[in-house]
């Protein structure tokens, strides 16, 4: 007799999905313990109250946002002549085109999933719905008033559409596929650009007008044609350039393309400010009889000297460098053209660098071309700076508003970084004289408030300068901010230098690299990488500190928002309207600094800080 | 000159050449602590010397003096006919001819493996980039990891990193290689791959000084073993002499503890 054994059913051993869903999420993240539950509820209530406060402020019926919309151009570029606006737009276009080309050539922008985009849209939609529900229109006005119903309904409808859209995007391709499939981030950016552009053409903003009785009132109008048309052209051009470069990037030598782009970025800023916006009146007679011959002379004769020194002349090379340096320094004590002084100084620095970085063959050619480029650019900028500007503005400078803020920040940041690095190296140098000089500089400059340095640059510098030399107000502010920021950057970089293990120096020196080669190839790249967060913090703080130039009478972005608009009486009366422009200024500053911060986060990730 | 292999490089069938490193009564202090108390030794061309001894005995300090990572205060060190003084020219020349491999590898974490190797040939030997890259790939083949050329050091195992470090030193075409406890920071299963590379190097006729605790390597490859203690050479001799018939009590004690 056979017995049949009833086997129990084999349980399904496929992995169970982990517990998921909103209830699990809430329990794990907000209400894991009684204390965290209480904290969560308190935080949510404070957050909602703050949200409602902001909405109540922004949408209060007596807010005069027309003071911002009417003065938009003033805030951006102050008194730059309106018949020259093309120059501004061309500058913006150059930056946007370079940005688009860079994104294409450097393959910036990864992939994201429909699920993530869907969740993002759903969160945004929920925030808008909440805004519609708790917004001021339900309570401040009569609950059934038409205005309040429109506000309430509009917000809720927009929010619900976003939530539903996000949910569809998240689930339509099927839960599993949505998690695996990916969409390029740049596609999302493209959609965002289209949304912003269509808003530019459709959204109505308040504009002040005079009614028939001559009384100041408000009408709702779209943004002026002179603004939305150029933006549309620039955006379309940017997208076109992106796709052109995207098509070309596998068909052209990529190294050359990248080097060209870096060169264009470096050159674009001085070109925009000094040539495009400043529109100098060049004296071509002087260019051909003085600037060109001097520059060519320095390039050729200096190049021969550098080629000689780079050929490994040992002590003789150092002597030649020292003689050039003494000549350069002496030239500052006698009446002399600035062109000669600066060219001599840079030739001396190149002569010191030549034995170690001069290279051989191709390396030598590269070194000599860098010299030719430096000498050429130096001459070019000096010629531009000494030529008078032809832009006719009411104030002392053609720079103002957000434009001034950006130019000040870019100049101060790009100039203070190399100075700060050199100070940091000097402070950690083995030679006591360098250490002493750097320490003295850093301690003195850091010990005095930036405002004081700005005032010194404006009140005391003219006394110290030799007769006949005049420096414009904006340049003085740039100088003060650069040297101030350099002291702080030096301390940040020093922190990075101290984090480099001794073994790195030893390994480099054991292979026969000289001290300067070790510094340039081994130490600085690692040190700077280690201090990116601190450097970006310094850059953000410098960007905001540009608002201090209001002290010395420059018309930066905040100055216009805080002082110029609230004292306006002609043609429209905005006397005392301070809160709206200030909130607008705060939002604009935040948008810039938040962008810096995000870029730095990506940079850190990309360079792999902390994962040696 | 006790038993320096009788000039025949018995272990590897090499003929030893003239003196490559001459260390004459070298003394070195760190503050009040005397790390080297008069080290006198001569290393001949193509000779492989293994230096052993307890920690703090001055063996690392001595080989770090040979390429001036530490400056000795008394005595003379002559490397390939050049005396080590404060003359920066001599130091740079000697460093470019003496390769060094460290316990902690000391690879440059921000450069790829290939860039780690080609950096010094390009900037010290002034080799054109293409030639440096060819040389780098050739050396990576030699140490057995050409497929890792474009990775970063942090992505490699310890043994692979140390092999890259050896390739990096060899890229300068050194006449002498110094190894400062090259396997001490490695997991046991990775020690062999590094020792194999070092053996191959020894067989090719490189002059080497190796500070190590790997007695097997010493027995198999060394022409001469030096035992350091309290900042001086206590005993030296061929591996056979050293491991079968040590003379000094301290040597006997040390060997009894580690073998």
PDB file of C-alpha atoms in Angstrom, chain A residues 76-267:
ATOM      1  CA  UNK A  76      18.027  95.902 -14.192  1.00  0.00           C
ATOM      2  CA  UNK A  77      20.251  98.442 -15.955  1.00  0.00           C
ATOM      3  CA  UNK A  78      19.509 101.805 -14.321  1.00  0.00           C
ATOM      4  CA  UNK A  79      20.150 104.699 -16.690  1.00  0.00           C
ATOM      5  CA  UNK A  80      21.611 102.849 -19.682  1.00  0.00           C
ATOM      6  CA  UNK A  81      20.227 104.831 -22.658  1.00  0.00           C
ATOM      7  CA  UNK A  82      17.112 103.252 -24.114  1.00  0.00           C
ATOM      8  CA  UNK A  83      18.201 103.905 -27.719  1.00  0.00           C
ATOM      9  CA  UNK A  84      21.260 101.732 -26.986  1.00  0.00           C
ATOM     10  CA  UNK A  85      19.226  98.820 -25.564  1.00  0.00           C
ATOM     11  CA  UNK A  86      20.411  96.606 -28.428  1.00  0.00           C
ATOM     12  CA  UNK A  87      23.807  96.447 -26.733  1.00  0.00           C
ATOM     13  CA  UNK A  88      22.220  94.986 -23.595  1.00  0.00           C
ATOM     14  CA  UNK A  89      20.278  92.409 -25.584  1.00  0.00           C
ATOM     15  CA  UNK A  90      23.338  91.384 -27.598  1.00  0.00           C
ATOM     16  CA  UNK A  91      25.224  90.916 -24.312  1.00  0.00           C
ATOM     17  CA  UNK A  92      22.451  88.699 -22.926  1.00  0.00           C
ATOM     18  CA  UNK A  93      22.371  86.776 -26.203  1.00  0.00           C
ATOM     19  CA  UNK A  94      26.144  86.138 -26.071  1.00  0.00           C
ATOM     20  CA  UNK A  95      25.854  84.692 -22.566  1.00  0.00           C
ATOM     21  CA  UNK A  96      22.836  82.539 -23.467  1.00  0.00           C
ATOM     22  CA  UNK A  97      24.472  81.242 -26.656  1.00  0.00           C
ATOM     23  CA  UNK A  98      27.676  80.340 -24.812  1.00  0.00           C
ATOM     24  CA  UNK A  99      25.588  78.627 -22.141  1.00  0.00           C
ATOM     25  CA  UNK A 100      23.693  76.574 -24.741  1.00  0.00           C
ATOM     26  CA  UNK A 101      26.900  75.611 -26.550  1.00  0.00           C
ATOM     27  CA  UNK A 102      28.568  74.655 -23.258  1.00  0.00           C
ATOM     28  CA  UNK A 103      25.646  72.483 -22.199  1.00  0.00           C
ATOM     29  CA  UNK A 104      25.820  70.680 -25.548  1.00  0.00           C
ATOM     30  CA  UNK A 105      29.602  70.298 -25.805  1.00  0.00           C
ATOM     31  CA  UNK A 106      30.160  69.293 -22.174  1.00  0.00           C
ATOM     32  CA  UNK A 107      27.098  67.000 -22.209  1.00  0.00           C
ATOM     33  CA  UNK A 108      25.682  68.667 -19.110  1.00  0.00           C
ATOM     34  CA  UNK A 109      22.377  67.337 -17.829  1.00  0.00           C
ATOM     35  CA  UNK A 110      21.690  63.736 -16.947  1.00  0.00           C
ATOM     36  CA  UNK A 111      18.580  61.624 -16.887  1.00  0.00           C
ATOM     37  CA  UNK A 112      15.612  61.672 -14.610  1.00  0.00           C
ATOM     38  CA  UNK A 113      12.613  59.367 -14.345  1.00  0.00           C
ATOM     39  CA  UNK A 114       8.973  60.172 -15.182  1.00  0.00           C
ATOM     40  CA  UNK A 115       8.254  59.127 -11.620  1.00  0.00           C
ATOM     41  CA  UNK A 116      10.477  61.865 -10.172  1.00  0.00           C
ATOM     42  CA  UNK A 117       9.077  64.525 -12.500  1.00  0.00           C
ATOM     43  CA  UNK A 118       5.542  63.376 -11.662  1.00  0.00           C
ATOM     44  CA  UNK A 119       6.198  63.571  -7.928  1.00  0.00           C
ATOM     45  CA  UNK A 120       7.710  67.040  -8.402  1.00  0.00           C
ATOM     46  CA  UNK A 121       4.611  68.236 -10.263  1.00  0.00           C
ATOM     47  CA  UNK A 122       2.346  66.698  -7.615  1.00  0.00           C
ATOM     48  CA  UNK A 123       4.201  68.455  -4.785  1.00  0.00           C
ATOM     49  CA  UNK A 124       4.036  71.767  -6.632  1.00  0.00           C
ATOM     50  CA  UNK A 125       0.321  71.237  -7.294  1.00  0.00           C
ATOM     51  CA  UNK A 126      -0.356  70.381  -3.641  1.00  0.00           C
ATOM     52  CA  UNK A 127       1.422  73.526  -2.470  1.00  0.00           C
ATOM     53  CA  UNK A 128      -0.716  75.589  -4.869  1.00  0.00           C
ATOM     54  CA  UNK A 129      -3.936  73.892  -3.757  1.00  0.00           C
ATOM     55  CA  UNK A 130      -3.032  74.531  -0.109  1.00  0.00           C
ATOM     56  CA  UNK A 131      -2.351  78.146  -1.054  1.00  0.00           C
ATOM     57  CA  UNK A 132      -5.782  78.370  -2.647  1.00  0.00           C
ATOM     58  CA  UNK A 133      -7.445  76.935   0.442  1.00  0.00           C
ATOM     59  CA  UNK A 134      -5.629  78.942   3.110  1.00  0.00           C
ATOM     60  CA  UNK A 135      -5.083  82.033   0.954  1.00  0.00           C
ATOM     61  CA  UNK A 136      -6.251  85.427   2.223  1.00  0.00           C
ATOM     62  CA  UNK A 137      -9.162  85.673  -0.228  1.00  0.00           C
ATOM     63  CA  UNK A 138     -11.380  83.270   1.688  1.00  0.00           C
ATOM     64  CA  UNK A 139     -11.294  85.148   4.949  1.00  0.00           C
ATOM     65  CA  UNK A 140     -10.213  88.720   4.395  1.00  0.00           C
ATOM     66  CA  UNK A 141     -12.909  89.354   1.830  1.00  0.00           C
ATOM     67  CA  UNK A 142     -16.498  88.219   1.938  1.00  0.00           C
ATOM     68  CA  UNK A 143     -16.587  84.443   1.529  1.00  0.00           C
ATOM     69  CA  UNK A 144     -18.883  84.593  -1.503  1.00  0.00           C
ATOM     70  CA  UNK A 145     -17.453  87.653  -3.192  1.00  0.00           C
ATOM     71  CA  UNK A 146     -16.600  87.277  -6.877  1.00  0.00           C
ATOM     72  CA  UNK A 147     -12.962  88.343  -6.437  1.00  0.00           C
ATOM     73  CA  UNK A 148     -12.357  85.892  -3.624  1.00  0.00           C
ATOM     74  CA  UNK A 149     -14.064  83.047  -5.498  1.00  0.00           C
ATOM     75  CA  UNK A 150     -11.904  83.711  -8.554  1.00  0.00           C
ATOM     76  CA  UNK A 151      -8.736  83.693  -6.500  1.00  0.00           C
ATOM     77  CA  UNK A 152      -9.726  80.564  -4.649  1.00  0.00           C
ATOM     78  CA  UNK A 153     -10.962  78.682  -7.717  1.00  0.00           C
ATOM     79  CA  UNK A 154      -8.042  79.721  -9.899  1.00  0.00           C
ATOM     80  CA  UNK A 155      -5.477  78.404  -7.430  1.00  0.00           C
ATOM     81  CA  UNK A 156      -7.357  75.203  -6.705  1.00  0.00           C
ATOM     82  CA  UNK A 157      -7.902  74.474 -10.405  1.00  0.00           C
ATOM     83  CA  UNK A 158      -4.260  75.071 -11.339  1.00  0.00           C
ATOM     84  CA  UNK A 159      -3.103  72.996  -8.380  1.00  0.00           C
ATOM     85  CA  UNK A 160      -5.471  70.107  -9.096  1.00  0.00           C
ATOM     86  CA  UNK A 161      -4.453  70.071 -12.766  1.00  0.00           C
ATOM     87  CA  UNK A 162      -0.779  69.820 -11.740  1.00  0.00           C
ATOM     88  CA  UNK A 163      -1.477  67.062  -9.196  1.00  0.00           C
ATOM     89  CA  UNK A 164      -3.519  65.022 -11.675  1.00  0.00           C
ATOM     90  CA  UNK A 165      -0.964  65.605 -14.456  1.00  0.00           C
ATOM     91  CA  UNK A 166       1.875  64.570 -12.184  1.00  0.00           C
ATOM     92  CA  UNK A 167      -0.009  61.472 -11.084  1.00  0.00           C
ATOM     93  CA  UNK A 168      -0.735  60.492 -14.701  1.00  0.00           C
ATOM     94  CA  UNK A 169       2.899  61.003 -15.676  1.00  0.00           C
ATOM     95  CA  UNK A 170       3.889  58.848 -12.727  1.00  0.00           C
ATOM     96  CA  UNK A 171       1.523  55.958 -13.407  1.00  0.00           C
ATOM     97  CA  UNK A 172       0.428  55.931 -17.062  1.00  0.00           C
ATOM     98  CA  UNK A 173       3.477  54.068 -18.388  1.00  0.00           C
ATOM     99  CA  UNK A 174       2.834  51.449 -15.690  1.00  0.00           C
ATOM    100  CA  UNK A 175       4.316  51.511 -12.201  1.00  0.00           C
ATOM    101  CA  UNK A 176       7.274  49.291 -13.075  1.00  0.00           C
ATOM    102  CA  UNK A 177       8.220  50.954 -16.333  1.00  0.00           C
ATOM    103  CA  UNK A 178       7.932  54.395 -14.801  1.00  0.00           C
ATOM    104  CA  UNK A 179      10.630  53.452 -12.325  1.00  0.00           C
ATOM    105  CA  UNK A 180      12.996  52.168 -14.983  1.00  0.00           C
ATOM    106  CA  UNK A 181      12.416  54.429 -17.955  1.00  0.00           C
ATOM    107  CA  UNK A 182      14.182  57.777 -18.056  1.00  0.00           C
ATOM    108  CA  UNK A 183      13.736  61.170 -19.640  1.00  0.00           C
ATOM    109  CA  UNK A 184      16.544  63.682 -20.159  1.00  0.00           C
ATOM    110  CA  UNK A 185      16.627  66.587 -17.708  1.00  0.00           C
ATOM    111  CA  UNK A 186      17.221  68.913 -20.656  1.00  0.00           C
ATOM    112  CA  UNK A 187      13.794  67.880 -21.997  1.00  0.00           C
ATOM    113  CA  UNK A 188      12.262  69.075 -18.740  1.00  0.00           C
ATOM    114  CA  UNK A 189      14.270  72.301 -19.060  1.00  0.00           C
ATOM    115  CA  UNK A 190      12.955  72.750 -22.603  1.00  0.00           C
ATOM    116  CA  UNK A 191       9.352  72.422 -21.404  1.00  0.00           C
ATOM    117  CA  UNK A 192      10.106  74.907 -18.622  1.00  0.00           C
ATOM    118  CA  UNK A 193      11.493  77.402 -21.167  1.00  0.00           C
ATOM    119  CA  UNK A 194       8.313  77.092 -23.223  1.00  0.00           C
ATOM    120  CA  UNK A 195       6.163  77.630 -20.133  1.00  0.00           C
ATOM    121  CA  UNK A 196       8.132  80.755 -19.167  1.00  0.00           C
ATOM    122  CA  UNK A 197       8.016  82.098 -22.730  1.00  0.00           C
ATOM    123  CA  UNK A 198       4.266  81.607 -23.042  1.00  0.00           C
ATOM    124  CA  UNK A 199       3.822  83.272 -19.642  1.00  0.00           C
ATOM    125  CA  UNK A 200       5.878  86.171 -20.981  1.00  0.00           C
ATOM    126  CA  UNK A 201       3.346  86.607 -23.788  1.00  0.00           C
ATOM    127  CA  UNK A 202       0.112  86.024 -21.851  1.00  0.00           C
ATOM    128  CA  UNK A 203       0.493  87.038 -18.205  1.00  0.00           C
ATOM    129  CA  UNK A 204      -0.901  90.468 -17.415  1.00  0.00           C
ATOM    130  CA  UNK A 205       1.032  92.670 -15.031  1.00  0.00           C
ATOM    131  CA  UNK A 206      -0.072  95.901 -13.386  1.00  0.00           C
ATOM    132  CA  UNK A 207       1.100  99.101 -15.100  1.00  0.00           C
ATOM    133  CA  UNK A 208       0.438 102.643 -13.867  1.00  0.00           C
ATOM    134  CA  UNK A 209      -1.477 105.012 -16.190  1.00  0.00           C
ATOM    135  CA  UNK A 210      -3.272 108.338 -15.911  1.00  0.00           C
ATOM    136  CA  UNK A 211      -7.042 108.131 -16.416  1.00  0.00           C
ATOM    137  CA  UNK A 212      -9.023 110.835 -18.224  1.00  0.00           C
ATOM    138  CA  UNK A 213      -9.209 112.874 -15.057  1.00  0.00           C
ATOM    139  CA  UNK A 214      -5.394 112.848 -14.862  1.00  0.00           C
ATOM    140  CA  UNK A 215      -5.453 110.647 -11.786  1.00  0.00           C
ATOM    141  CA  UNK A 216      -2.876 107.868 -11.382  1.00  0.00           C
ATOM    142  CA  UNK A 217      -4.452 104.419 -11.670  1.00  0.00           C
ATOM    143  CA  UNK A 218      -3.573 100.883 -12.743  1.00  0.00           C
ATOM    144  CA  UNK A 219      -4.252  98.877 -15.851  1.00  0.00           C
ATOM    145  CA  UNK A 220      -3.369  95.235 -16.483  1.00  0.00           C
ATOM    146  CA  UNK A 221      -1.073  94.822 -19.475  1.00  0.00           C
ATOM    147  CA  UNK A 222       1.251  92.145 -20.832  1.00  0.00           C
ATOM    148  CA  UNK A 223       4.987  92.730 -20.614  1.00  0.00           C
ATOM    149  CA  UNK A 224       6.194  95.314 -23.129  1.00  0.00           C
ATOM    150  CA  UNK A 225       6.947  94.128 -26.666  1.00  0.00           C
ATOM    151  CA  UNK A 226      10.488  95.526 -26.355  1.00  0.00           C
ATOM    152  CA  UNK A 227      11.126  92.974 -23.607  1.00  0.00           C
ATOM    153  CA  UNK A 228       9.234  89.852 -24.589  1.00  0.00           C
ATOM    154  CA  UNK A 229      10.315  89.892 -28.228  1.00  0.00           C
ATOM    155  CA  UNK A 230      14.099  89.907 -27.552  1.00  0.00           C
ATOM    156  CA  UNK A 231      13.713  87.243 -24.852  1.00  0.00           C
ATOM    157  CA  UNK A 232      11.809  85.032 -27.277  1.00  0.00           C
ATOM    158  CA  UNK A 233      14.410  85.500 -30.009  1.00  0.00           C
ATOM    159  CA  UNK A 234      17.249  84.780 -27.567  1.00  0.00           C
ATOM    160  CA  UNK A 235      15.546  81.668 -26.158  1.00  0.00           C
ATOM    161  CA  UNK A 236      14.845  80.270 -29.633  1.00  0.00           C
ATOM    162  CA  UNK A 237      18.398  81.084 -30.747  1.00  0.00           C
ATOM    163  CA  UNK A 238      19.771  79.355 -27.641  1.00  0.00           C
ATOM    164  CA  UNK A 239      17.763  76.209 -28.344  1.00  0.00           C
ATOM    165  CA  UNK A 240      18.852  76.241 -32.000  1.00  0.00           C
ATOM    166  CA  UNK A 241      22.515  76.639 -31.003  1.00  0.00           C
ATOM    167  CA  UNK A 242      22.146  73.796 -28.532  1.00  0.00           C
ATOM    168  CA  UNK A 243      20.888  71.423 -31.211  1.00  0.00           C
ATOM    169  CA  UNK A 244      23.505  72.596 -33.723  1.00  0.00           C
ATOM    170  CA  UNK A 245      26.299  71.948 -31.232  1.00  0.00           C
ATOM    171  CA  UNK A 246      24.655  68.679 -30.207  1.00  0.00           C
ATOM    172  CA  UNK A 247      24.761  67.629 -33.850  1.00  0.00           C
ATOM    173  CA  UNK A 248      28.340  68.850 -34.303  1.00  0.00           C
ATOM    174  CA  UNK A 249      29.907  67.592 -31.104  1.00  0.00           C
ATOM    175  CA  UNK A 250      30.720  64.128 -32.455  1.00  0.00           C
ATOM    176  CA  UNK A 251      31.907  65.528 -35.768  1.00  0.00           C
ATOM    177  CA  UNK A 252      34.472  68.066 -34.551  1.00  0.00           C
ATOM    178  CA  UNK A 253      37.583  67.493 -32.403  1.00  0.00           C
ATOM    179  CA  UNK A 254      36.115  67.709 -28.912  1.00  0.00           C
ATOM    180  CA  UNK A 255      39.296  68.897 -27.175  1.00  0.00           C
ATOM    181  CA  UNK A 256      39.592  71.843 -29.534  1.00  0.00           C
ATOM    182  CA  UNK A 257      35.896  72.676 -29.136  1.00  0.00           C
ATOM    183  CA  UNK A 258      36.176  72.669 -25.348  1.00  0.00           C
ATOM    184  CA  UNK A 259      39.296  74.814 -25.345  1.00  0.00           C
ATOM    185  CA  UNK A 260      37.647  77.275 -27.718  1.00  0.00           C
ATOM    186  CA  UNK A 261      34.597  77.449 -25.461  1.00  0.00           C
ATOM    187  CA  UNK A 262      36.681  78.117 -22.358  1.00  0.00           C
ATOM    188  CA  UNK A 263      38.515  80.831 -24.271  1.00  0.00           C
ATOM    189  CA  UNK A 264      35.234  82.357 -25.411  1.00  0.00           C
ATOM    190  CA  UNK A 265      33.875  82.351 -21.852  1.00  0.00           C
ATOM    191  CA  UNK A 266      37.022  84.035 -20.546  1.00  0.00           C
ATOM    192  CA  UNK A 267      36.988  86.591 -23.338  1.00  0.00           C
TER     193      UNK A 267
END
